[in-house]
PDB file of C-alpha atoms in Angstrom:
ATOM      1  CA  UNK A  18      67.421  85.355  65.006  1.00 38.00           C
ATOM      2  CA  UNK A  19      66.566  81.658  65.426  1.00 36.00           C
ATOM      3  CA  UNK A  20      64.285  82.418  68.386  1.00 37.00           C
ATOM      4  CA  UNK A  21      62.541  85.103  66.332  1.00 36.00           C
ATOM      5  CA  UNK A  22      62.023  82.690  63.403  1.00 36.00           C
ATOM      6  CA  UNK A  23      60.596  80.029  65.725  1.00 36.00           C
ATOM      7  CA  UNK A  24      58.230  82.578  67.269  1.00 36.00           C
ATOM      8  CA  UNK A  25      57.209  83.740  63.776  1.00 39.00           C
ATOM      9  CA  UNK A  26      56.527  80.186  62.602  1.00 39.00           C
ATOM     10  CA  UNK A  27      54.692  79.081  65.772  1.00 36.00           C
ATOM     11  CA  UNK A  28      51.275  80.473  64.686  1.00 40.00           C
ATOM     12  CA  UNK A  29      51.726  78.869  61.255  1.00 40.00           C
ATOM     13  CA  UNK A  30      52.565  75.502  62.813  1.00 38.00           C
ATOM     14  CA  UNK A  31      49.604  75.687  65.191  1.00 35.00           C
ATOM     15  CA  UNK A  32      47.256  76.659  62.342  1.00 37.00           C
ATOM     16  CA  UNK A  33      48.645  73.843  60.181  1.00 39.00           C
ATOM     17  CA  UNK A  34      48.150  71.282  62.938  1.00 39.00           C
ATOM     18  CA  UNK A  35      44.563  72.438  63.491  1.00 39.00           C
ATOM     19  CA  UNK A  36      43.836  72.492  59.775  1.00 39.00           C
ATOM     20  CA  UNK A  37      45.303  68.999  59.373  1.00 38.00           C
ATOM     21  CA  UNK A  38      43.149  67.599  62.194  1.00 37.00           C
ATOM     22  CA  UNK A  39      40.036  69.346  60.878  1.00 38.00           C
ATOM     23  CA  UNK A  40      40.653  68.086  57.328  1.00 37.00           C
ATOM     24  CA  UNK A  41      40.921  64.511  58.612  1.00 34.00           C
ATOM     25  CA  UNK A  42      37.308  64.731  59.750  1.00 34.00           C
ATOM     26  CA  UNK A  43      36.052  65.698  56.288  1.00 34.00           C
ATOM     27  CA  UNK A  44      35.018  63.316  53.536  1.00 36.00           C
ATOM     28  CA  UNK A  45      37.814  63.107  50.927  1.00 42.00           C
ATOM     29  CA  UNK A  46      35.364  63.563  48.050  1.00 37.00           C
ATOM     30  CA  UNK A  47      33.777  66.711  49.449  1.00 38.00           C
ATOM     31  CA  UNK A  48      35.358  69.826  50.872  1.00 35.00           C
ATOM     32  CA  UNK A  49      33.950  72.929  52.469  1.00 32.00           C
ATOM     33  CA  UNK A  50      34.789  76.245  50.850  1.00 38.00           C
ATOM     34  CA  UNK A  51      35.044  79.616  52.574  1.00 38.00           C
ATOM     35  CA  UNK A  52      31.264  80.033  52.279  1.00 34.00           C
ATOM     36  CA  UNK A  53      30.713  76.711  54.048  1.00 36.00           C
ATOM     37  CA  UNK A  54      29.146  75.276  50.861  1.00 36.00           C
ATOM     38  CA  UNK A  55      29.965  71.821  49.571  1.00 41.00           C
ATOM     39  CA  UNK A  56      32.210  71.850  46.509  1.00 57.00           C
ATOM     40  CA  UNK A  57      33.210  69.197  43.998  1.00 78.00           C
ATOM     41  CA  UNK A  58      36.861  68.851  44.928  1.00 86.00           C
ATOM     42  CA  UNK A  59      39.190  66.116  46.155  1.00 88.00           C
ATOM     43  CA  UNK A  60      42.108  66.576  48.529  1.00 93.00           C
ATOM     44  CA  UNK A  61      45.567  65.452  47.396  1.00 94.00           C
ATOM     45  CA  UNK A  62      48.157  64.995  50.147  1.00 90.00           C
ATOM     46  CA  UNK A  63      51.854  65.160  49.257  1.00 89.00           C
ATOM     47  CA  UNK A  64      54.924  64.974  51.507  1.00 88.00           C
ATOM     48  CA  UNK A  65      54.595  68.511  52.902  1.00 88.00           C
ATOM     49  CA  UNK A  66      51.414  69.887  51.376  1.00 92.00           C
ATOM     50  CA  UNK A  67      47.764  69.373  50.656  1.00 94.00           C
ATOM     51  CA  UNK A  68      45.821  70.793  47.739  1.00 96.00           C
ATOM     52  CA  UNK A  69      42.307  70.446  46.354  1.00 96.00           C
ATOM     53  CA  UNK A  70      41.602  69.664  42.714  1.00 96.00           C
ATOM     54  CA  UNK A  71      38.382  69.180  40.697  1.00 96.00           C
ATOM     55  CA  UNK A  72      36.678  65.843  41.390  1.00 94.00           C
ATOM     56  CA  UNK A  73      36.595  64.806  37.722  1.00 94.00           C
ATOM     57  CA  UNK A  74      40.366  65.347  37.204  1.00 97.00           C
ATOM     58  CA  UNK A  75      42.864  62.495  37.602  1.00 96.00           C
ATOM     59  CA  UNK A  76      45.905  62.875  39.859  1.00 95.00           C
ATOM     60  CA  UNK A  77      49.426  61.668  39.146  1.00 95.00           C
ATOM     61  CA  UNK A  78      51.361  60.246  40.957  1.00 91.00           C
ATOM     62  CA  UNK A  79      49.121  58.199  43.215  1.00 83.00           C
ATOM     63  CA  UNK A  80      51.930  56.228  44.828  1.00 85.00           C
ATOM     64  CA  UNK A  81      54.082  55.452  46.723  1.00 79.00           C
ATOM     65  CA  UNK A  82      51.350  55.873  49.309  1.00 81.00           C
ATOM     66  CA  UNK A  83      52.539  56.395  52.880  1.00 78.00           C
ATOM     67  CA  UNK A  84      50.660  56.516  56.185  1.00 84.00           C
ATOM     68  CA  UNK A  85      51.713  58.663  59.143  1.00 83.00           C
ATOM     69  CA  UNK A  86      49.518  58.882  62.257  1.00 84.00           C
ATOM     70  CA  UNK A  87      46.428  57.762  60.293  1.00 82.00           C
ATOM     71  CA  UNK A  88      47.069  60.308  57.527  1.00 81.00           C
ATOM     72  CA  UNK A  89      47.582  58.880  54.029  1.00 86.00           C
ATOM     73  CA  UNK A  90      49.738  60.844  51.617  1.00 81.00           C
ATOM     74  CA  UNK A  91      51.642  60.335  48.378  1.00 88.00           C
ATOM     75  CA  UNK A  92      55.392  60.506  48.874  1.00 87.00           C
ATOM     76  CA  UNK A  93      56.058  63.395  46.469  1.00 90.00           C
ATOM     77  CA  UNK A  94      56.727  67.133  46.383  1.00 91.00           C
ATOM     78  CA  UNK A  95      55.045  67.602  43.001  1.00 94.00           C
ATOM     79  CA  UNK A  96      51.881  66.388  41.297  1.00 96.00           C
ATOM     80  CA  UNK A  97      49.880  66.705  38.074  1.00 97.00           C
ATOM     81  CA  UNK A  98      46.087  66.800  37.651  1.00 97.00           C
ATOM     82  CA  UNK A  99      44.578  66.078  34.200  1.00 98.00           C
ATOM     83  CA  UNK A 100      41.135  67.278  33.130  1.00 97.00           C
ATOM     84  CA  UNK A 101      38.650  64.652  31.851  1.00 96.00           C
ATOM     85  CA  UNK A 102      38.779  66.091  28.319  1.00 96.00           C
ATOM     86  CA  UNK A 103      42.602  66.148  28.501  1.00 97.00           C
ATOM     87  CA  UNK A 104      42.690  69.783  27.370  1.00 98.00           C
ATOM     88  CA  UNK A 105      44.228  71.062  30.633  1.00 98.00           C
ATOM     89  CA  UNK A 106      46.725  69.785  33.200  1.00 98.00           C
ATOM     90  CA  UNK A 107      47.377  71.491  36.557  1.00 98.00           C
ATOM     91  CA  UNK A 108      50.746  71.197  38.318  1.00 97.00           C
ATOM     92  CA  UNK A 109      51.958  71.898  41.841  1.00 97.00           C
ATOM     93  CA  UNK A 110      55.408  71.734  43.417  1.00 93.00           C
ATOM     94  CA  UNK A 111      55.513  72.324  47.155  1.00 92.00           C
ATOM     95  CA  UNK A 112      58.500  71.030  49.099  1.00 89.00           C
ATOM     96  CA  UNK A 113      58.949  71.376  52.846  1.00 86.00           C
ATOM     97  CA  UNK A 114      61.123  74.462  52.414  1.00 83.00           C
ATOM     98  CA  UNK A 115      63.229  75.223  49.336  1.00 83.00           C
ATOM     99  CA  UNK A 116      64.090  73.126  46.306  1.00 84.00           C
ATOM    100  CA  UNK A 117      63.464  72.694  42.597  1.00 89.00           C
ATOM    101  CA  UNK A 118      60.848  70.699  40.696  1.00 90.00           C
ATOM    102  CA  UNK A 119      62.283  67.904  38.542  1.00 89.00           C
ATOM    103  CA  UNK A 120      62.007  69.749  35.222  1.00 91.00           C
ATOM    104  CA  UNK A 121      58.937  71.977  35.207  1.00 93.00           C
ATOM    105  CA  UNK A 122      60.786  75.304  35.117  1.00 95.00           C
ATOM    106  CA  UNK A 123      62.862  74.553  32.023  1.00 95.00           C
ATOM    107  CA  UNK A 124      61.864  74.306  28.371  1.00 96.00           C
ATOM    108  CA  UNK A 125      61.654  70.746  27.088  1.00 96.00           C
ATOM    109  CA  UNK A 126      63.205  69.827  23.710  1.00 96.00           C
ATOM    110  CA  UNK A 127      59.893  70.418  21.915  1.00 97.00           C
ATOM    111  CA  UNK A 128      59.243  73.780  23.647  1.00 97.00           C
ATOM    112  CA  UNK A 129      60.409  77.362  23.442  1.00 97.00           C
ATOM    113  CA  UNK A 130      59.914  80.248  25.842  1.00 97.00           C
ATOM    114  CA  UNK A 131      56.901  82.257  24.636  1.00 97.00           C
ATOM    115  CA  UNK A 132      57.061  84.881  27.403  1.00 96.00           C
ATOM    116  CA  UNK A 133      58.639  85.460  30.799  1.00 96.00           C
ATOM    117  CA  UNK A 134      57.937  88.015  33.502  1.00 97.00           C
ATOM    118  CA  UNK A 135      59.777  88.440  36.792  1.00 96.00           C
ATOM    119  CA  UNK A 136      58.634  90.585  39.714  1.00 96.00           C
ATOM    120  CA  UNK A 137      60.402  91.264  43.002  1.00 94.00           C
ATOM    121  CA  UNK A 138      58.857  92.598  46.211  1.00 92.00           C
ATOM    122  CA  UNK A 139      60.811  92.754  49.474  1.00 89.00           C
ATOM    123  CA  UNK A 140      61.350  89.036  50.218  1.00 92.00           C
ATOM    124  CA  UNK A 141      59.400  87.521  47.290  1.00 94.00           C
ATOM    125  CA  UNK A 142      60.564  86.798  43.756  1.00 95.00           C
ATOM    126  CA  UNK A 143      57.828  85.629  41.388  1.00 96.00           C
ATOM    127  CA  UNK A 144      58.584  84.389  37.881  1.00 97.00           C
ATOM    128  CA  UNK A 145      55.866  83.560  35.379  1.00 97.00           C
ATOM    129  CA  UNK A 146      57.042  81.729  32.268  1.00 98.00           C
ATOM    130  CA  UNK A 147      54.903  80.552  29.361  1.00 98.00           C
ATOM    131  CA  UNK A 148      56.366  77.764  27.250  1.00 98.00           C
ATOM    132  CA  UNK A 149      54.998  77.068  23.759  1.00 97.00           C
ATOM    133  CA  UNK A 150      55.114  73.720  22.029  1.00 97.00           C
ATOM    134  CA  UNK A 151      57.047  74.091  18.756  1.00 97.00           C
ATOM    135  CA  UNK A 152      54.278  72.201  16.920  1.00 96.00           C
ATOM    136  CA  UNK A 153      51.581  74.500  18.363  1.00 95.00           C
ATOM    137  CA  UNK A 154      49.989  71.624  20.305  1.00 97.00           C
ATOM    138  CA  UNK A 155      49.909  73.380  23.715  1.00 98.00           C
ATOM    139  CA  UNK A 156      51.112  76.148  25.995  1.00 98.00           C
ATOM    140  CA  UNK A 157      52.461  75.599  29.508  1.00 97.00           C
ATOM    141  CA  UNK A 158      52.507  78.324  32.157  1.00 98.00           C
ATOM    142  CA  UNK A 159      54.836  77.962  35.173  1.00 97.00           C
ATOM    143  CA  UNK A 160      54.475  80.306  38.144  1.00 97.00           C
ATOM    144  CA  UNK A 161      57.444  80.135  40.518  1.00 96.00           C
ATOM    145  CA  UNK A 162      57.333  81.909  43.879  1.00 95.00           C
ATOM    146  CA  UNK A 163      60.483  82.152  46.007  1.00 93.00           C
ATOM    147  CA  UNK A 164      60.240  83.674  49.460  1.00 91.00           C
ATOM    148  CA  UNK A 165      62.991  84.453  51.977  1.00 90.00           C
ATOM    149  CA  UNK A 166      62.152  84.798  55.678  1.00 86.00           C
ATOM    150  CA  UNK A 167      65.418  85.459  57.496  1.00 86.00           C
ATOM    151  CA  UNK A 168      67.544  82.348  56.952  1.00 86.00           C
ATOM    152  CA  UNK A 169      64.565  80.340  55.698  1.00 87.00           C
ATOM    153  CA  UNK A 170      63.883  79.988  51.989  1.00 89.00           C
ATOM    154  CA  UNK A 171      60.566  78.762  50.605  1.00 88.00           C
ATOM    155  CA  UNK A 172      59.707  77.800  47.037  1.00 91.00           C
ATOM    156  CA  UNK A 173      56.453  76.754  45.394  1.00 93.00           C
ATOM    157  CA  UNK A 174      55.490  76.333  41.742  1.00 96.00           C
ATOM    158  CA  UNK A 175      52.099  76.184  40.062  1.00 97.00           C
ATOM    159  CA  UNK A 176      51.578  75.281  36.455  1.00 97.00           C
ATOM    160  CA  UNK A 177      48.868  74.893  33.885  1.00 98.00           C
ATOM    161  CA  UNK A 178      49.289  73.216  30.522  1.00 98.00           C
ATOM    162  CA  UNK A 179      46.498  73.937  28.015  1.00 98.00           C
ATOM    163  CA  UNK A 180      45.800  73.048  24.391  1.00 97.00           C
ATOM    164  CA  UNK A 181      44.327  76.455  23.472  1.00 97.00           C
ATOM    165  CA  UNK A 182      42.841  79.660  24.883  1.00 96.00           C
ATOM    166  CA  UNK A 183      39.343  78.118  25.024  1.00 97.00           C
ATOM    167  CA  UNK A 184      40.611  75.349  27.308  1.00 97.00           C
ATOM    168  CA  UNK A 185      42.409  77.913  29.468  1.00 97.00           C
ATOM    169  CA  UNK A 186      39.228  79.991  29.784  1.00 96.00           C
ATOM    170  CA  UNK A 187      37.117  76.917  30.554  1.00 97.00           C
ATOM    171  CA  UNK A 188      39.337  75.837  33.472  1.00 97.00           C
ATOM    172  CA  UNK A 189      40.778  79.166  34.651  1.00 96.00           C
ATOM    173  CA  UNK A 190      38.430  79.476  37.646  1.00 96.00           C
ATOM    174  CA  UNK A 191      39.237  75.886  38.706  1.00 96.00           C
ATOM    175  CA  UNK A 192      42.953  76.643  38.386  1.00 97.00           C
ATOM    176  CA  UNK A 193      42.635  79.732  40.591  1.00 96.00           C
ATOM    177  CA  UNK A 194      40.776  77.718  43.264  1.00 96.00           C
ATOM    178  CA  UNK A 195      43.458  75.023  42.952  1.00 96.00           C
ATOM    179  CA  UNK A 196      46.245  77.561  43.613  1.00 95.00           C
ATOM    180  CA  UNK A 197      44.396  79.144  46.541  1.00 95.00           C
ATOM    181  CA  UNK A 198      43.755  75.773  48.199  1.00 95.00           C
ATOM    182  CA  UNK A 199      47.439  74.925  48.760  1.00 93.00           C
ATOM    183  CA  UNK A 200      48.372  74.347  52.403  1.00 90.00           C
ATOM    184  CA  UNK A 201      52.086  73.880  53.084  1.00 86.00           C
ATOM    185  CA  UNK A 202      53.260  72.032  56.187  1.00 82.00           C
ATOM    186  CA  UNK A 203      56.441  72.443  58.217  1.00 71.00           C
ATOM    187  CA  UNK A 204      58.102  70.196  60.766  1.00 63.00           C
TER     188      UNK A 204
END
């Protein structure tokens, strides 16, 4: 089983290594999308992932900054990205394998669960939870994806916090690009 898992992961590791080397050659303030057009995104590097977010958003955390083989990254498994008008905040949690974000999947004291939907397909369990602020100041959607490949378990979480439906509509396309841009690394 271990040999099979290694053989299964080998193409992923090779692709990741190539993608990492290719991304090092690109300007951090510009990326190339699937149509080879320049976009207005910035790359964020965490412990075991990279993700692109809109250039005018601010990232948190920005430290502790580490350097490994000329690659700078923030020593974290999760990050937040705030829009310039502060009406939307994106979230990502992407550990090396399995794990839990600090507190993103649970309702805070000022929140209640507005809706929750769970789907299961073969080796994937996806849970989408929307939290609502009790004072009607915002909604927060958390999308948790757990995947089992043999003995290996993977977990990633995306989130979007928004002040109202207009803000969600305004940034929905950016959020979808954000989710699609995630690249997870393995050792």
